[in-house]
Short mmCIF file of C-alpha atoms in Angstrom, two decimals:
data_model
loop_
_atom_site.label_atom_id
_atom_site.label_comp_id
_atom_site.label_asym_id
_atom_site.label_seq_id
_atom_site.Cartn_x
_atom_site.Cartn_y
_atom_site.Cartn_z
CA UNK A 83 46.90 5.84 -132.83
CA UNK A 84 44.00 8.01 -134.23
CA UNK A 85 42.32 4.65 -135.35
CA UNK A 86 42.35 3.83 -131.36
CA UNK A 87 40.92 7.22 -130.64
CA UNK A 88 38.36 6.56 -132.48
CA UNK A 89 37.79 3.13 -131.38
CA UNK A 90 37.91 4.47 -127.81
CA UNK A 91 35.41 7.25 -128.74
CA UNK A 92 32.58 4.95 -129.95
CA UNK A 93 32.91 2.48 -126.60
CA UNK A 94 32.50 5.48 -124.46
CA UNK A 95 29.36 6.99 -126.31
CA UNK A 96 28.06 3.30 -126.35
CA UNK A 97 28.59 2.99 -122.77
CA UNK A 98 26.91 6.37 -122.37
CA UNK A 99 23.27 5.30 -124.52
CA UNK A 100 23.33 2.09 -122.48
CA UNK A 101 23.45 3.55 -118.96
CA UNK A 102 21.27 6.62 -120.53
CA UNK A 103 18.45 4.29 -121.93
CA UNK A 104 18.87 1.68 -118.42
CA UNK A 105 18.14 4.86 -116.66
CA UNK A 106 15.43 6.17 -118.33
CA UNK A 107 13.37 3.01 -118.84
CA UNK A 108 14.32 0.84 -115.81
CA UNK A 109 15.62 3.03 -112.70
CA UNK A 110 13.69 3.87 -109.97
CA UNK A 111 11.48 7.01 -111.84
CA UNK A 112 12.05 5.25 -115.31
CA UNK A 113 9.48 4.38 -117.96
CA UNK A 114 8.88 0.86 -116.63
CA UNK A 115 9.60 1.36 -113.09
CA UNK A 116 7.28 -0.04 -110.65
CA UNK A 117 7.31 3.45 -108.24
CA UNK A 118 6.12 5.38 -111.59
CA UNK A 119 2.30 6.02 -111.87
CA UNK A 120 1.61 3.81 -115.15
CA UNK A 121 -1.49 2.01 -116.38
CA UNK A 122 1.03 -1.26 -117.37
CA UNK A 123 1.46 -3.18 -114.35
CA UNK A 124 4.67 -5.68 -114.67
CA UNK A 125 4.23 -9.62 -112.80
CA UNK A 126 7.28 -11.02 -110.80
CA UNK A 127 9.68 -12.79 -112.33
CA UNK A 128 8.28 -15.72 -110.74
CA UNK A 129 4.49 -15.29 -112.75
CA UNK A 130 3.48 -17.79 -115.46
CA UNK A 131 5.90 -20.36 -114.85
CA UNK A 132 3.33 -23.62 -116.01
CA UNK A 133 1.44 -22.42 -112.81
CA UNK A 134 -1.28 -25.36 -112.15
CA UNK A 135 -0.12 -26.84 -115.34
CA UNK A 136 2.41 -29.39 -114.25
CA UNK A 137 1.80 -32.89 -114.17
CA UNK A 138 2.15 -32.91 -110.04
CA UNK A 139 -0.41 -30.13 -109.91
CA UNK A 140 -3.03 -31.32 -112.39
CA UNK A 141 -3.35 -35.51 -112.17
CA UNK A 142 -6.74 -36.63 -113.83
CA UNK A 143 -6.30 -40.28 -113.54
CA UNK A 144 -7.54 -40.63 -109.78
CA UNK A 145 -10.57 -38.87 -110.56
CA UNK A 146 -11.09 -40.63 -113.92
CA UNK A 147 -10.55 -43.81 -112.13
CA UNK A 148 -13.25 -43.12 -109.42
CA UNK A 149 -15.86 -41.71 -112.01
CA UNK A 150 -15.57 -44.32 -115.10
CA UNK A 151 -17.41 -47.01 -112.41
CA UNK A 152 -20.51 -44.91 -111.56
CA UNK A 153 -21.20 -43.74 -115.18
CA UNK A 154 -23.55 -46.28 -116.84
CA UNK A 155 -25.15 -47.02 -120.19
CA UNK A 156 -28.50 -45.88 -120.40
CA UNK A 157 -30.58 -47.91 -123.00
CA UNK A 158 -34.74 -46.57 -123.81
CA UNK A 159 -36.56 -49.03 -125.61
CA UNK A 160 -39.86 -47.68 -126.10
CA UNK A 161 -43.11 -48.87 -129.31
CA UNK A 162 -45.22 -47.14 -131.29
CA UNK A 163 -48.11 -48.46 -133.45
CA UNK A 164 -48.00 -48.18 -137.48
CA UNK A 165 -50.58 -48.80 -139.13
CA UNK A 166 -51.12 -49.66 -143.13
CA UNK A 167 -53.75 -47.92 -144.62
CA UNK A 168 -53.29 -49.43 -147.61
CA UNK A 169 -54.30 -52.66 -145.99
CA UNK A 170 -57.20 -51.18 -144.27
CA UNK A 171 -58.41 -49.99 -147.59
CA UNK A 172 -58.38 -52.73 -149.89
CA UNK A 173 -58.63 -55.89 -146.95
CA UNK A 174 -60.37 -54.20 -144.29
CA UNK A 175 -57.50 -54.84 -142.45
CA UNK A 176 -57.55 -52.93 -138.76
CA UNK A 177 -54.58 -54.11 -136.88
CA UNK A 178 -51.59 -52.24 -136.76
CA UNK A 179 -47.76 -53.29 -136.28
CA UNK A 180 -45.86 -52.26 -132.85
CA UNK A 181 -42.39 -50.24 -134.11
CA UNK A 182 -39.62 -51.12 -131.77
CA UNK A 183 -37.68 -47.71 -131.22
CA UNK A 184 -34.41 -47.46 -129.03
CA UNK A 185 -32.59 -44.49 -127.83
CA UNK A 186 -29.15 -44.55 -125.61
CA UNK A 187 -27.89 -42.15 -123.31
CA UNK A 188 -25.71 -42.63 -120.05
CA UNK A 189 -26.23 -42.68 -116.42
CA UNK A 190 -24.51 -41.99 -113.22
CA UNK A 191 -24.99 -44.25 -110.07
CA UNK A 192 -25.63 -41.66 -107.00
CA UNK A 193 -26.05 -45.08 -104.63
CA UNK A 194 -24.38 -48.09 -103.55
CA UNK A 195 -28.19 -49.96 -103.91
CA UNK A 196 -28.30 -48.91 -107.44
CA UNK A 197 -29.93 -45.32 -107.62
CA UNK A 198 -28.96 -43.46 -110.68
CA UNK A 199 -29.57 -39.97 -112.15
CA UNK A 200 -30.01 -39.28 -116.14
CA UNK A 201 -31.41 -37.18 -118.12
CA UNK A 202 -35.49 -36.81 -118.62
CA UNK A 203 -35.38 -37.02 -122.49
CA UNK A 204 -32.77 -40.03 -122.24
CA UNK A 205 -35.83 -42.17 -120.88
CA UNK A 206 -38.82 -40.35 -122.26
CA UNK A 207 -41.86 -42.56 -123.04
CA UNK A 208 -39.73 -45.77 -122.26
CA UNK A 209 -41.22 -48.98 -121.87
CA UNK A 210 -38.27 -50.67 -121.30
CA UNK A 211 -35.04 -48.95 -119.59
CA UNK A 212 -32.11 -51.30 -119.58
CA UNK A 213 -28.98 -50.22 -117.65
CA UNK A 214 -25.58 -51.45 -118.54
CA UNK A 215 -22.62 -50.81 -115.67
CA UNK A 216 -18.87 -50.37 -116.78
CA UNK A 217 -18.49 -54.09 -115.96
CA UNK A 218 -20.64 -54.96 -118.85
CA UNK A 219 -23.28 -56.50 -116.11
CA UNK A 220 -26.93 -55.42 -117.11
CA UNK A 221 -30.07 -54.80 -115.43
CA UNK A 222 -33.42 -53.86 -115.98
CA UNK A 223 -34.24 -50.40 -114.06
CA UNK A 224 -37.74 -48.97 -113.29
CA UNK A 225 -38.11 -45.73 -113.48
CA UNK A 226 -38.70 -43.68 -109.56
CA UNK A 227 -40.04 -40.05 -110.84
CA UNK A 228 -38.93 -37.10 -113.39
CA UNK A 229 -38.55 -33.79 -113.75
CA UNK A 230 -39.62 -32.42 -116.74
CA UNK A 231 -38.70 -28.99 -116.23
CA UNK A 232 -35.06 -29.22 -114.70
CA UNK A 233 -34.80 -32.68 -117.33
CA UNK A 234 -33.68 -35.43 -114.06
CA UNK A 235 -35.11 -38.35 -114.31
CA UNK A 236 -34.13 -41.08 -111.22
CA UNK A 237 -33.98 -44.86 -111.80
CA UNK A 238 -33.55 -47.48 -109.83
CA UNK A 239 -32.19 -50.95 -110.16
CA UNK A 240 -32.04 -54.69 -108.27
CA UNK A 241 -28.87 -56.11 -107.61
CA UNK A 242 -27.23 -57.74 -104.80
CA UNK A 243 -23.96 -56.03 -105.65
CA UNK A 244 -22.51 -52.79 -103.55
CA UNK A 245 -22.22 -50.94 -106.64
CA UNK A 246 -19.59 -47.96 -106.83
CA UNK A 247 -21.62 -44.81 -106.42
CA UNK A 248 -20.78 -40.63 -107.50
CA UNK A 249 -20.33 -38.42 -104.51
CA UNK A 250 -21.96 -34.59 -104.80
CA UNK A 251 -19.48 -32.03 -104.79
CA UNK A 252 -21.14 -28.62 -104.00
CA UNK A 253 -21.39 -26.85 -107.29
CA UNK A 254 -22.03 -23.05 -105.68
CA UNK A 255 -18.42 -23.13 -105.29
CA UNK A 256 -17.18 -24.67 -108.50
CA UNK A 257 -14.55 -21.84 -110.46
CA UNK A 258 -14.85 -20.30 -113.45
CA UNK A 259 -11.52 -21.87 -115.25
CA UNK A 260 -11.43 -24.79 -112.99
CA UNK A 261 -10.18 -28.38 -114.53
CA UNK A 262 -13.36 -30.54 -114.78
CA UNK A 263 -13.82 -34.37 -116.77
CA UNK A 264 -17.00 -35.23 -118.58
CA UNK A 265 -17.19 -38.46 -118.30
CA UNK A 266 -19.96 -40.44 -120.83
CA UNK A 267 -21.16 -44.38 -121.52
CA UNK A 268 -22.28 -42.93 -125.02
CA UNK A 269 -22.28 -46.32 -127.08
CA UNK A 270 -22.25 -48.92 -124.32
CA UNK A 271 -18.31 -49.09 -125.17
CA UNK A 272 -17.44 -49.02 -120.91
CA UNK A 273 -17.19 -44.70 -120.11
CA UNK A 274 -15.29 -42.08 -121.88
CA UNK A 275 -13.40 -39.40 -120.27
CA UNK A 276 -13.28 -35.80 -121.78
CA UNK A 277 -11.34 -33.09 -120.22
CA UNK A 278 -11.57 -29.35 -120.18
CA UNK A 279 -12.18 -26.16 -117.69
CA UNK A 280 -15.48 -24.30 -116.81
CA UNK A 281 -15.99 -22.02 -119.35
CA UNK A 282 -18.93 -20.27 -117.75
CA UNK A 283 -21.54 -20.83 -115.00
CA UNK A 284 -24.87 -19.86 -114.60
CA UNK A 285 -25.63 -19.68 -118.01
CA UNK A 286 -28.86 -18.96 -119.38
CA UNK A 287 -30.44 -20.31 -122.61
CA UNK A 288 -33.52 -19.16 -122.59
CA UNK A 289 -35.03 -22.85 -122.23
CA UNK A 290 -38.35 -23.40 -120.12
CA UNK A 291 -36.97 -25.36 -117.22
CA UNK A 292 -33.39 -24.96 -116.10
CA UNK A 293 -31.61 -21.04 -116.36
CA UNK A 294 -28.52 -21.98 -114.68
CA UNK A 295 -26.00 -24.25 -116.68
CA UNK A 296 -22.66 -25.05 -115.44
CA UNK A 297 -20.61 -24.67 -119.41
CA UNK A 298 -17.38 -26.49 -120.31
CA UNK A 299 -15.26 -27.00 -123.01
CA UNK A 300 -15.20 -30.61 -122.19
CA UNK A 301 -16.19 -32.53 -125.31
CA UNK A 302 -20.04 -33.97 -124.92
CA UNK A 303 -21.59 -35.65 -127.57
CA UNK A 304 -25.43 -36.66 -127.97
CA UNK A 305 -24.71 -40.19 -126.18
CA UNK A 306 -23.03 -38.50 -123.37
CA UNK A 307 -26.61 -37.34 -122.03
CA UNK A 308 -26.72 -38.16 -118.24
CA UNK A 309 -23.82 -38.38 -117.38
CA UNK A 310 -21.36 -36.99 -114.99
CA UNK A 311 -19.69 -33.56 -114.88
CA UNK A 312 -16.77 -33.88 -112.15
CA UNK A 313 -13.71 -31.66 -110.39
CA UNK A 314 -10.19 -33.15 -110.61
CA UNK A 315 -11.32 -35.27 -107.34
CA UNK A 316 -14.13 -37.09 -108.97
CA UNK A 317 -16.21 -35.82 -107.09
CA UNK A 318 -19.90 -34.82 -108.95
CA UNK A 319 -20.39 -30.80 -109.80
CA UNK A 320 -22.73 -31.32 -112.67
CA UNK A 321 -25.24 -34.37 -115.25
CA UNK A 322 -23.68 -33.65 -118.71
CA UNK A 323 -27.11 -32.51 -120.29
CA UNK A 324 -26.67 -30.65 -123.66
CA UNK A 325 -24.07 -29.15 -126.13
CA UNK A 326 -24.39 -25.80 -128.45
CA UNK A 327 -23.92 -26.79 -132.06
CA UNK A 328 -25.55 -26.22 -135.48
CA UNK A 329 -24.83 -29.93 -136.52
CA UNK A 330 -25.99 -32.01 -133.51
CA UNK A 331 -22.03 -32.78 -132.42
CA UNK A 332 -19.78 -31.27 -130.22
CA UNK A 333 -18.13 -28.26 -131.88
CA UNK A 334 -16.75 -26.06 -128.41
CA UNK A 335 -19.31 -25.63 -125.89
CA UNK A 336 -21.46 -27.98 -123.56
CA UNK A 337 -23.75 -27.61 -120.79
CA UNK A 338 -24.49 -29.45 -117.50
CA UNK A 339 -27.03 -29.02 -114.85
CA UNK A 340 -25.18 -27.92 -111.58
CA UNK A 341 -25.16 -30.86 -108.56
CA UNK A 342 -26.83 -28.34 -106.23
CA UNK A 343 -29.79 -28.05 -108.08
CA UNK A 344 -29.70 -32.56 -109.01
CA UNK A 345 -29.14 -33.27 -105.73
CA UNK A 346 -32.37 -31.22 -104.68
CA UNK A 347 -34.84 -32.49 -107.59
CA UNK A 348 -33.53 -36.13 -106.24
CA UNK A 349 -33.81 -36.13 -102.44
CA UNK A 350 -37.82 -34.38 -103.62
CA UNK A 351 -38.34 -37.33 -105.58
CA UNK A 352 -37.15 -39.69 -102.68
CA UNK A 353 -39.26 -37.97 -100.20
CA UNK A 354 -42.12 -36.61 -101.41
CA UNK A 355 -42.92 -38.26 -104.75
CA UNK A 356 -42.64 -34.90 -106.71
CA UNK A 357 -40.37 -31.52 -107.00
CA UNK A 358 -41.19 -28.85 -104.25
CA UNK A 359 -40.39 -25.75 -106.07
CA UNK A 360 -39.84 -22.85 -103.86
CA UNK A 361 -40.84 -19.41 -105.59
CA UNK A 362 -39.62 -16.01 -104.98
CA UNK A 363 -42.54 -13.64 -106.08
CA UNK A 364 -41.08 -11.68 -108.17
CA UNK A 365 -41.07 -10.77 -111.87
CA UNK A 366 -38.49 -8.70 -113.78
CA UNK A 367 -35.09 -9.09 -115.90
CA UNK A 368 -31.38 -8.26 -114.94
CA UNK A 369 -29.58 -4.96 -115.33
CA UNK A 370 -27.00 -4.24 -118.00
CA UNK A 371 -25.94 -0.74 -119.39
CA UNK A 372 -28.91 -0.68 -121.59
CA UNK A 373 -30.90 -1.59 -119.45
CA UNK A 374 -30.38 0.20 -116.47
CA UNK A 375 -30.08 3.54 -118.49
CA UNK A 376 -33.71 2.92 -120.22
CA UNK A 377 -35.10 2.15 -116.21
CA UNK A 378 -33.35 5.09 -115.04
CA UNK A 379 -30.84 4.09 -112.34
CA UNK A 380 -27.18 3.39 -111.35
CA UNK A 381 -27.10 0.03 -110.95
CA UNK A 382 -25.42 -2.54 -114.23
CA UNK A 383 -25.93 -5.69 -112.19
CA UNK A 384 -28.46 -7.21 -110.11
CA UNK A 385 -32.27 -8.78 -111.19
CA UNK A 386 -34.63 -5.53 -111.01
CA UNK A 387 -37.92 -5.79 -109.77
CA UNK A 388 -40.76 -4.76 -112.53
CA UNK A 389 -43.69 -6.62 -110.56
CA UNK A 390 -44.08 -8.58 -107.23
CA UNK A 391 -46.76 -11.94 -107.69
CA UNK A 392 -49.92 -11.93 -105.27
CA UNK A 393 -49.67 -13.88 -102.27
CA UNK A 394 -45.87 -14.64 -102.54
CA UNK A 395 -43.39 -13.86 -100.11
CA UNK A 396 -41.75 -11.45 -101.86
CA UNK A 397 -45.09 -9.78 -101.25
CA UNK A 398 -45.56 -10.57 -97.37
CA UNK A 399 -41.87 -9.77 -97.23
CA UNK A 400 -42.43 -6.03 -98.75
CA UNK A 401 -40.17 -6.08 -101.62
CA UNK A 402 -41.58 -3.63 -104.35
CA UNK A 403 -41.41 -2.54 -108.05
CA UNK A 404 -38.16 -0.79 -108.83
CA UNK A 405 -36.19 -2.47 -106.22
CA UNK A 406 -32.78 -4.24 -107.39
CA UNK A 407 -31.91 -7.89 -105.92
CA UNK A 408 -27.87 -8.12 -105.42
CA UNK A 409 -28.33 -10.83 -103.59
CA UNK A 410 -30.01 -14.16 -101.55
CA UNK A 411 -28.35 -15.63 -98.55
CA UNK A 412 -24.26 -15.38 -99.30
CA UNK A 413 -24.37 -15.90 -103.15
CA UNK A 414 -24.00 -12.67 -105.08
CA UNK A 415 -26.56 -12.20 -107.78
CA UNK A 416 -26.12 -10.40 -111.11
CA UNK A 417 -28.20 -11.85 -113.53
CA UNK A 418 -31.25 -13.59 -113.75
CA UNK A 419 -29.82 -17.18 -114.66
CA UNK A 420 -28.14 -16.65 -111.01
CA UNK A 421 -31.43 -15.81 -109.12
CA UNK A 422 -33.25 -18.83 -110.80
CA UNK A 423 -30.21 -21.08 -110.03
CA UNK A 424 -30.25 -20.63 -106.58
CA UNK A 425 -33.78 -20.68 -105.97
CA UNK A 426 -34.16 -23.87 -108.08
CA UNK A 427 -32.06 -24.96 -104.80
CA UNK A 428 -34.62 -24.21 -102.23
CA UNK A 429 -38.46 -25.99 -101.47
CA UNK A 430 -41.79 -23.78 -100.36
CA UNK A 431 -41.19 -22.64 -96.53
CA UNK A 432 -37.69 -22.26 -96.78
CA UNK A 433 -36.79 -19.14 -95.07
CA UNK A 434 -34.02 -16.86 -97.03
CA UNK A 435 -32.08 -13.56 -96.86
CA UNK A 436 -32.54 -10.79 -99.71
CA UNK A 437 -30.31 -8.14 -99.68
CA UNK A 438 -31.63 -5.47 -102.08
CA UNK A 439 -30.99 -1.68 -103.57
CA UNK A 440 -33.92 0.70 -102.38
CA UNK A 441 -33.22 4.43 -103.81
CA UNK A 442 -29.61 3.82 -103.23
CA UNK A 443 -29.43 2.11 -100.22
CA UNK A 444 -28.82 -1.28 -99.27
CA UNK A 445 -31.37 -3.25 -97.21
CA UNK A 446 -31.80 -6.66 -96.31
CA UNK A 447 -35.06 -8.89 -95.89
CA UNK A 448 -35.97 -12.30 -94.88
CA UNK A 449 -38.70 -14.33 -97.52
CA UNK A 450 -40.16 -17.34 -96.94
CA UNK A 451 -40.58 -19.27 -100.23
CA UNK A 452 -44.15 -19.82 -101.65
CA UNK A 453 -45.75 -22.88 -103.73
CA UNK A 454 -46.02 -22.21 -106.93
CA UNK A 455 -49.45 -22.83 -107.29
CA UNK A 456 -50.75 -20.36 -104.58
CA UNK A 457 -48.91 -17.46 -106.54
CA UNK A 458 -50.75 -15.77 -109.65
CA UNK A 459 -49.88 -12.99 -111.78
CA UNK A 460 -51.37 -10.26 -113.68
CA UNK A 461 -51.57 -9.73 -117.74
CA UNK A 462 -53.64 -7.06 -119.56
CA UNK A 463 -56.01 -6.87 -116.52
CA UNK A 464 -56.53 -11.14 -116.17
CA UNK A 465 -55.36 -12.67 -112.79
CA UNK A 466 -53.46 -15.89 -113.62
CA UNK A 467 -52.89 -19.00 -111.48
CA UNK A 468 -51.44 -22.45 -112.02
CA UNK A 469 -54.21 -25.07 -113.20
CA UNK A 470 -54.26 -28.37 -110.81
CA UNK A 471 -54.58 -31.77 -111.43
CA UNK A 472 -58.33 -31.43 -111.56
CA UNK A 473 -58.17 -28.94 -114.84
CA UNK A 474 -55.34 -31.32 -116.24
CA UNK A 475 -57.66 -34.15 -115.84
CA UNK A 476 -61.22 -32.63 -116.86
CA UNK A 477 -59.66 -30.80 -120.57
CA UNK A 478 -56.82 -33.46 -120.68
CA UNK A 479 -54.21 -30.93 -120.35
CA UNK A 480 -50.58 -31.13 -118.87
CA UNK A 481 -49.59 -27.63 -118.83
CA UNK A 482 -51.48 -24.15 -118.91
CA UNK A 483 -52.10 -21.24 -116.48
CA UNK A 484 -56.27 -20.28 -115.34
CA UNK A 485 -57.51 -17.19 -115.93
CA UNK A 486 -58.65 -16.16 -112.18
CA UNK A 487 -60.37 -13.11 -112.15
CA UNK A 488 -60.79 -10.48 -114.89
CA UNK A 489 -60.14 -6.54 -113.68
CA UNK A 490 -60.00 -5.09 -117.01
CA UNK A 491 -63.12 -3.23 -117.83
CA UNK A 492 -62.62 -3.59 -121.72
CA UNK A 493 -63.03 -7.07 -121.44
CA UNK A 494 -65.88 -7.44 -118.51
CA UNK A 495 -68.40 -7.73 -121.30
CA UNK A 496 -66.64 -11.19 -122.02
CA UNK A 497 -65.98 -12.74 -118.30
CA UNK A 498 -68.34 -15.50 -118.78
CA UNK A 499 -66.85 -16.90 -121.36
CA UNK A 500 -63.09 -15.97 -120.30
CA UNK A 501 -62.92 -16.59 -116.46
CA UNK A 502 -62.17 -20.38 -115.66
CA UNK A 503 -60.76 -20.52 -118.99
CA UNK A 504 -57.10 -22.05 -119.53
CA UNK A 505 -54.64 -19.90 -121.69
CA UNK A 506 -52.15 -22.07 -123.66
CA UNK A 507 -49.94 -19.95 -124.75
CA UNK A 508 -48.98 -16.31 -125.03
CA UNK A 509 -47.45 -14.89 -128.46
CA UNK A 510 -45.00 -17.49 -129.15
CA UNK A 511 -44.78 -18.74 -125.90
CA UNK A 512 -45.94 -21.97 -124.39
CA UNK A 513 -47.88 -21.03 -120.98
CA UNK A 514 -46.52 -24.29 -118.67
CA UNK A 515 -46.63 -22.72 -115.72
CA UNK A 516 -46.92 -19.12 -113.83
CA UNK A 517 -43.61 -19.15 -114.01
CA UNK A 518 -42.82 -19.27 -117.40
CA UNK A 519 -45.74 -16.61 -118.07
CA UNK A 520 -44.59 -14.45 -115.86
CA UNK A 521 -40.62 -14.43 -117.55
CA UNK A 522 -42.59 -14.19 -120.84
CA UNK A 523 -44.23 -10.80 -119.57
CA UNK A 524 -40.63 -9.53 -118.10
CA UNK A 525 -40.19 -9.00 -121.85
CA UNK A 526 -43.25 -7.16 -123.09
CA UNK A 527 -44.24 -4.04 -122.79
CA UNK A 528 -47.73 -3.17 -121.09
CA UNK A 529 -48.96 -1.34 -124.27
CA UNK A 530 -47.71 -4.57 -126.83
CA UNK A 531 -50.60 -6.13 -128.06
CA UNK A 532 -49.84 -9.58 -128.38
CA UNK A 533 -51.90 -13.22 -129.59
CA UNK A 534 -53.07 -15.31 -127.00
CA UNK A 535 -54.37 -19.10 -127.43
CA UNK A 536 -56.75 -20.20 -124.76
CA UNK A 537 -59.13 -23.22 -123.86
CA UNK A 538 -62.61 -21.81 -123.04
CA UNK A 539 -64.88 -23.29 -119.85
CA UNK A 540 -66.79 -25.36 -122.78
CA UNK A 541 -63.61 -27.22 -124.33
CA UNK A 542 -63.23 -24.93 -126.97
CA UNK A 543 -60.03 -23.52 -128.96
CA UNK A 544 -59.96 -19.89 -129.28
CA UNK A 545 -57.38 -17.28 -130.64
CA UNK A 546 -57.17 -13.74 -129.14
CA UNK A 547 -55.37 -11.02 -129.65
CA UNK A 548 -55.15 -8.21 -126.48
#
């Protein structure tokens, strides 16, 4: 009997804890409740259950089946001379031997009459471009115009087939996490398929063209160059363009140039022979913690305005130093990579809406977009402005910005030799374009004295340091 006491005692004090501890952690003002004011916040019971993970949800093979046909093999066959100086000592011998050289990339037909978008350095300096479809069938292609900068390049070539062709998704509204395929003719072995999500978009790597990569953890190798980037309906968000590694193969991270911004560079290309780049006027960097506390204001995202270009619409438009761009038409802007990417969308004399922060207020402007090469900007007193084809021709020059006007006193004693002249470079810098001087600048400081390399009036190299 006493042993059942006891027996009796423990189950009640058991019972007890149980309904003690389900009350404290779990009732209505327990430790876990929902009511109670806690910084954990609990998901259904219905959260995490494979969501967008199943095989009825996710299906690749449709769009791998639509994109394998449009991505081609891309082969550059291009020669360079080599000659023997041996023989040219001892023989006199002054021929020299042509060196066949061959590089491979892919392709991606945008066209059922044989259009198709690669990368720039995939057919650089070609002589030769030879196109291979996924059918093994190949062509010769001639090559319809490039872009250096943003690294297009749009082929064309003959058949009398309807060839399967990429449709352009609109890659504004691709997702951060979103499914995507990378899908490559590296080798000329018919296309690969890769799969992975957006790891990142917008992303800026400090190159001198393109600001605004669409990233993915989608393996890319070198041979995958060109080709196509697409959502989970095959549909093209992106040309497969680079990858992030110390040893030249894929180790995590790749990049692609967003379809917006492809699409744009093409239908230029198509219609006018050339890009139309549409610039803002303005010069700057985006906000951060550090950065904002060092300028002296609230804001920790947006592009801040440190200088507005002459004769841009910025200018015309009344933007000013100090003011903060949030954003241009509907797309939200926080960094810099963002601004440039959605620019790179637009030609000269397209009309858009900046919303901007003005000593904390919110305002909103319309800008018409300016040429590039009626905008200048300012460095250590010099007025810069792009060179034109005439300067490219008469120092046999492709890139370089003209030095305008001089309005620094220190260095009126020298405007003879300086004004007219073509600067080159500034510090470590190549100066291709106002552009890129004037994002070089958004990182000095106006008191940094810094080397520049310029081409005087008379052909000659000269050094300076200002």
């Amino acid at each position: 009997m006493k042993n059942f006491t006891n027996l009796f005692l423990v189950a009640l004090l058991s019972g007890v804890t149980t309904l003690g501890a389900y009350k404290l952690l779990f009732d209505s003002n327990g430790y876990f409740s929902k009511d109670k004011n806690s910084i954990v916040t609990l998901a259904p019971n219905n959260y995490g259950k494979n969501v967008g993970l199943s095989s009825e949800a996710v299906d690749f093979t449709e769009a791998a089946e639509k994109a394998v046909h449009t991505v081609v093999h891309v082969k550059n066959v291009s020669y360079t001379s080599i000659s023997n100086p041996m023989m040219e000592f001892f023989y006199g011998y002054k021929g020299a031997q042509q060196q066949e050289q061959i590089g491979t990339g892919s392709g991606v037909i945008i066209s059922e009459d044989g259009y198709i978008v690669t990368n720039n350095h995939v057919v650089k300096d070609a002589s030769e471009i030879e196109i291979t479809l996924n059918n093994k069938k190949s062509y010769k292609a001639k090559l319809v115009g490039t872009d250096s900068k943003m690294d297009i390049a749009l082929l064309k070539i003959d058949t009398e087939d309807k060839l399967p062709y990429s449709t352009f998704a609109d890659s504004d509204v691709v997702k951060v996490g979103e499914w995507v395929l990378a899908v490559g003719n590296p080798y000329n072995l018919t296309s690969t398929v890769t799969a992975g999500i957006v790891s990142a978009k917008a992303r800026n790597l400090d190159t001198t063209g393109i600001q605004s990569f669409i990233q993915t953890d989608a393996a890319v190798n070198p041979g995958n160059s060109g080709g196509a980037l697409v959502n989970t309906r095959g549909e093209l968000i992106g040309i497969n363009t680079m990858i992030s590694s110390q040893t030249g193969s894929y180790v995590g991270y790749s990049f692609a140039i967003p379809s917006n911004i492809t699409r744009k560079i093409i239908e230029d290309i198509m219609e006018f022979g050339n890009v139309q780049r549409g610039i803002l006027g303005v010069e700057g960097g985006e906000l951060n913690s550090s950065a904002s506390k060092e300028l002296g204001v609230k804001e920790t995202e947006g592009f801040y305005i440190k200088r507005v270009n002459k004769n841009s619409g910025a200018e015309k438009s009344g933007l000013t130093k100090g003011d903060i761009i949030v954003q241009l038409d509907a797309q939200k802007i926080s960094s810099f990579a963002e601004l440039n990417g959605y620019i790179s969308t637009k030609r000269p004399n397209d009309k858009i809406q900046v919303t901007f922060i003005r000593n904390e207020k919110t305002m909103t402007v319309p800008v018409t977009l300016s040429k590039s090469d009626v905008i200048s900007t300012q460095f250590k007193g010099l007025d810069l402005e792009n060179i034109n084809a005439a300067d490219k021709k008469k120092y046999r020059i492709d890139y370089g910005v003209k030095i305008k006007d001089i309005n620094n006193e220190k260095l009126s004693a020298y405007a003879n030799d300086l004004k007219g002249g073509i600067i080159l470079s500034i510090g470590n810098v190549k100066a291709v374009d106002v552009e890129t001087v004037s994002k070089a600048l958004s990182n000095l400081d106006e008191n940094q004295t810094v080397q520049i390399e310029m081409l005087t009036v008379n052909g000659q190299v000269i050094r300076l340091i200002l």
